[in-house]
Amino acid sequence: MTSETFKPIVYLKENCPFCLKVRLFLLESGLGSDVESRDFVPGTEQEEKIRAELSPHLDRVSFPSAQLELGRYVTESDDIIAFFAAKAGRDPAGMTVYRNYVDGVFAMSMKLWKENQELKKAASAA
């Protein structure tokens, strides 16, 4: 396989809000068919295989992950989206469905997650 024939790969975990953010961007930008998506359900044999595939290339395996180019692996959803946005010449700020998710459900989920972490920390200190 050469860099000319390489198709980027995204590794997406079911029910992961960061993975959904990447998926929404790829679908709304029209890049879905230009990317190989390897999806898995947490706790399955498929997850174990994907983690084994990624572990030699990443300091810490987390999801979403992507192989953007031959030998170039990343794990941050914003970095993955920035790569594909630049490639497609698309501005995520102008993508309605993506923005509604990021500014709405995703933002609220992150706020609640942070609040939960603070409550757990306070409870363990008490």
mmCIF file of C-alpha atoms in Angstrom:
data_model
loop_
_atom_site.group_PDB
_atom_site.id
_atom_site.type_symbol
_atom_site.label_atom_id
_atom_site.label_comp_id
_atom_site.label_asym_id
_atom_site.label_seq_id
_atom_site.Cartn_x
_atom_site.Cartn_y
_atom_site.Cartn_z
ATOM 1 C CA MET A 1 0.000 0.000 0.000
ATOM 2 C CA THR A 2 1.299 3.446 -0.891
ATOM 3 C CA SER A 3 0.325 6.878 0.363
ATOM 4 C CA GLU A 4 -1.601 7.328 -2.917
ATOM 5 C CA THR A 5 -3.784 4.256 -2.304
ATOM 6 C CA PHE A 6 -4.107 4.595 1.473
ATOM 7 C CA LYS A 7 -7.605 5.221 2.827
ATOM 8 C CA PRO A 8 -7.705 6.860 6.296
ATOM 9 C CA ILE A 9 -9.110 4.679 9.076
ATOM 10 C CA VAL A 10 -11.186 5.852 12.042
ATOM 11 C CA TYR A 11 -11.741 3.628 15.065
ATOM 12 C CA LEU A 12 -15.065 4.414 16.733
ATOM 13 C CA LYS A 13 -16.536 3.043 19.948
ATOM 14 C CA GLU A 14 -20.309 2.618 20.170
ATOM 15 C CA ASN A 15 -22.040 5.181 22.438
ATOM 16 C CA CYS A 16 -18.909 7.338 22.770
ATOM 17 C CA PRO A 17 -19.781 11.063 22.518
ATOM 18 C CA PHE A 18 -16.359 11.926 21.058
ATOM 19 C CA CYS A 19 -16.701 9.171 18.448
ATOM 20 C CA LEU A 20 -20.162 10.430 17.509
ATOM 21 C CA LYS A 21 -18.708 13.914 17.028
ATOM 22 C CA VAL A 22 -16.208 12.523 14.491
ATOM 23 C CA ARG A 23 -18.870 10.425 12.766
ATOM 24 C CA LEU A 24 -21.248 13.401 12.439
ATOM 25 C CA PHE A 25 -18.503 15.528 10.928
ATOM 26 C CA LEU A 26 -17.548 12.841 8.399
ATOM 27 C CA LEU A 27 -21.168 12.266 7.378
ATOM 28 C CA GLU A 28 -22.133 15.933 7.109
ATOM 29 C CA SER A 29 -18.934 16.826 5.237
ATOM 30 C CA GLY A 30 -19.579 14.067 2.699
ATOM 31 C CA LEU A 31 -16.342 12.269 3.578
ATOM 32 C CA GLY A 32 -17.941 9.118 4.967
ATOM 33 C CA SER A 33 -17.106 7.042 1.899
ATOM 34 C CA ASP A 34 -13.515 8.346 1.796
ATOM 35 C CA VAL A 35 -12.744 6.870 5.216
ATOM 36 C CA GLU A 36 -12.695 3.301 6.485
ATOM 37 C CA SER A 37 -14.631 3.103 9.745
ATOM 38 C CA ARG A 38 -13.837 0.342 12.230
ATOM 39 C CA ASP A 39 -16.656 0.379 14.758
ATOM 40 C CA PHE A 40 -16.924 -1.759 17.864
ATOM 41 C CA VAL A 41 -19.031 -2.354 20.939
ATOM 42 C CA PRO A 42 -17.146 -1.903 24.235
ATOM 43 C CA GLY A 43 -16.175 -5.132 25.977
ATOM 44 C CA THR A 44 -16.172 -7.284 22.854
ATOM 45 C CA GLU A 45 -13.493 -9.332 21.124
ATOM 46 C CA GLN A 46 -13.549 -6.728 18.340
ATOM 47 C CA GLU A 47 -12.468 -4.065 20.858
ATOM 48 C CA GLU A 48 -9.579 -6.267 21.993
ATOM 49 C CA LYS A 49 -8.438 -6.698 18.379
ATOM 50 C CA ILE A 50 -8.623 -2.962 17.692
ATOM 51 C CA ARG A 51 -6.728 -2.119 20.889
ATOM 52 C CA ALA A 52 -4.036 -4.660 19.937
ATOM 53 C CA GLU A 53 -3.798 -3.106 16.468
ATOM 54 C CA LEU A 54 -3.459 0.435 17.848
ATOM 55 C CA SER A 55 -1.253 -0.124 20.903
ATOM 56 C CA PRO A 56 2.088 -0.266 19.033
ATOM 57 C CA HIS A 57 1.339 3.145 17.494
ATOM 58 C CA LEU A 58 -0.084 5.137 20.427
ATOM 59 C CA ASP A 59 1.198 5.995 23.896
ATOM 60 C CA ARG A 60 -2.314 5.413 25.228
ATOM 61 C CA VAL A 61 -5.167 3.850 23.272
ATOM 62 C CA SER A 62 -8.381 5.862 23.525
ATOM 63 C CA PHE A 63 -11.293 6.551 21.250
ATOM 64 C CA PRO A 64 -11.846 7.889 18.767
ATOM 65 C CA SER A 65 -8.533 7.041 17.168
ATOM 66 C CA ALA A 66 -7.493 7.372 13.562
ATOM 67 C CA GLN A 67 -4.741 6.485 11.175
ATOM 68 C CA LEU A 68 -4.830 9.630 9.062
ATOM 69 C CA GLU A 69 -1.878 8.760 6.841
ATOM 70 C CA LEU A 70 0.444 5.772 6.629
ATOM 71 C CA GLY A 71 2.037 5.550 10.076
ATOM 72 C CA ARG A 72 0.323 8.689 11.445
ATOM 73 C CA TYR A 73 -2.033 7.869 14.317
ATOM 74 C CA VAL A 74 -3.979 10.340 16.483
ATOM 75 C CA THR A 75 -6.541 10.031 19.263
ATOM 76 C CA GLU A 76 -8.111 13.461 19.801
ATOM 77 C CA SER A 77 -11.502 14.013 18.150
ATOM 78 C CA ASP A 78 -10.706 17.674 17.431
ATOM 79 C CA ASP A 79 -7.407 16.714 15.745
ATOM 80 C CA ILE A 80 -9.152 14.079 13.631
ATOM 81 C CA ILE A 81 -11.849 16.551 12.586
ATOM 82 C CA ALA A 82 -9.295 19.302 11.840
ATOM 83 C CA PHE A 83 -7.384 16.933 9.530
ATOM 84 C CA PHE A 84 -10.486 15.986 7.543
ATOM 85 C CA ALA A 85 -11.836 19.555 7.523
ATOM 86 C CA ALA A 86 -8.595 20.808 5.975
ATOM 87 C CA LYS A 87 -8.577 17.932 3.493
ATOM 88 C CA ALA A 88 -12.166 18.643 2.404
ATOM 89 C CA GLY A 89 -11.958 22.423 2.642
ATOM 90 C CA ARG A 90 -14.902 22.397 5.065
ATOM 91 C CA ASP A 91 -15.406 24.667 8.064
ATOM 92 C CA PRO A 92 -17.046 22.735 10.909
ATOM 93 C CA ALA A 93 -18.515 25.996 12.228
ATOM 94 C CA GLY A 94 -20.792 26.128 9.175
ATOM 95 C CA MET A 95 -22.075 22.566 9.495
ATOM 96 C CA THR A 96 -25.542 22.670 11.067
ATOM 97 C CA VAL A 97 -25.972 19.122 12.395
ATOM 98 C CA TYR A 98 -22.393 18.909 13.649
ATOM 99 C CA ARG A 99 -22.639 22.310 15.389
ATOM 100 C CA ASN A 100 -25.993 21.453 16.963
ATOM 101 C CA TYR A 101 -24.474 18.314 18.450
ATOM 102 C CA VAL A 102 -21.228 19.962 19.621
ATOM 103 C CA ASP A 103 -22.911 23.049 21.076
ATOM 104 C CA GLY A 104 -25.919 21.181 22.481
ATOM 105 C CA VAL A 105 -25.882 17.546 23.553
ATOM 106 C CA PHE A 106 -22.089 17.187 23.577
ATOM 107 C CA ALA A 107 -21.505 20.394 25.551
ATOM 108 C CA MET A 108 -24.120 19.395 28.121
ATOM 109 C CA SER A 109 -22.662 15.889 28.409
ATOM 110 C CA MET A 110 -19.191 17.316 29.066
ATOM 111 C CA LYS A 111 -20.572 19.752 31.649
ATOM 112 C CA LEU A 112 -22.371 16.939 33.481
ATOM 113 C CA TRP A 113 -19.304 14.684 33.297
ATOM 114 C CA LYS A 114 -17.086 17.395 34.835
ATOM 115 C CA GLU A 115 -19.662 18.073 37.538
ATOM 116 C CA ASN A 116 -19.827 14.354 38.320
ATOM 117 C CA GLN A 117 -16.019 14.172 38.601
ATOM 118 C CA GLU A 118 -16.002 17.122 41.017
ATOM 119 C CA LEU A 119 -18.730 15.532 43.143
ATOM 120 C CA LYS A 120 -16.841 12.227 43.281
ATOM 121 C CA LYS A 121 -13.668 14.039 44.294
ATOM 122 C CA ALA A 122 -15.497 15.975 47.026
ATOM 123 C CA ALA A 123 -17.197 12.805 48.291
ATOM 124 C CA SER A 124 -13.924 10.897 48.510
ATOM 125 C CA ALA A 125 -12.288 13.772 50.416
ATOM 126 C CA ALA A 126 -15.095 13.868 52.994
#
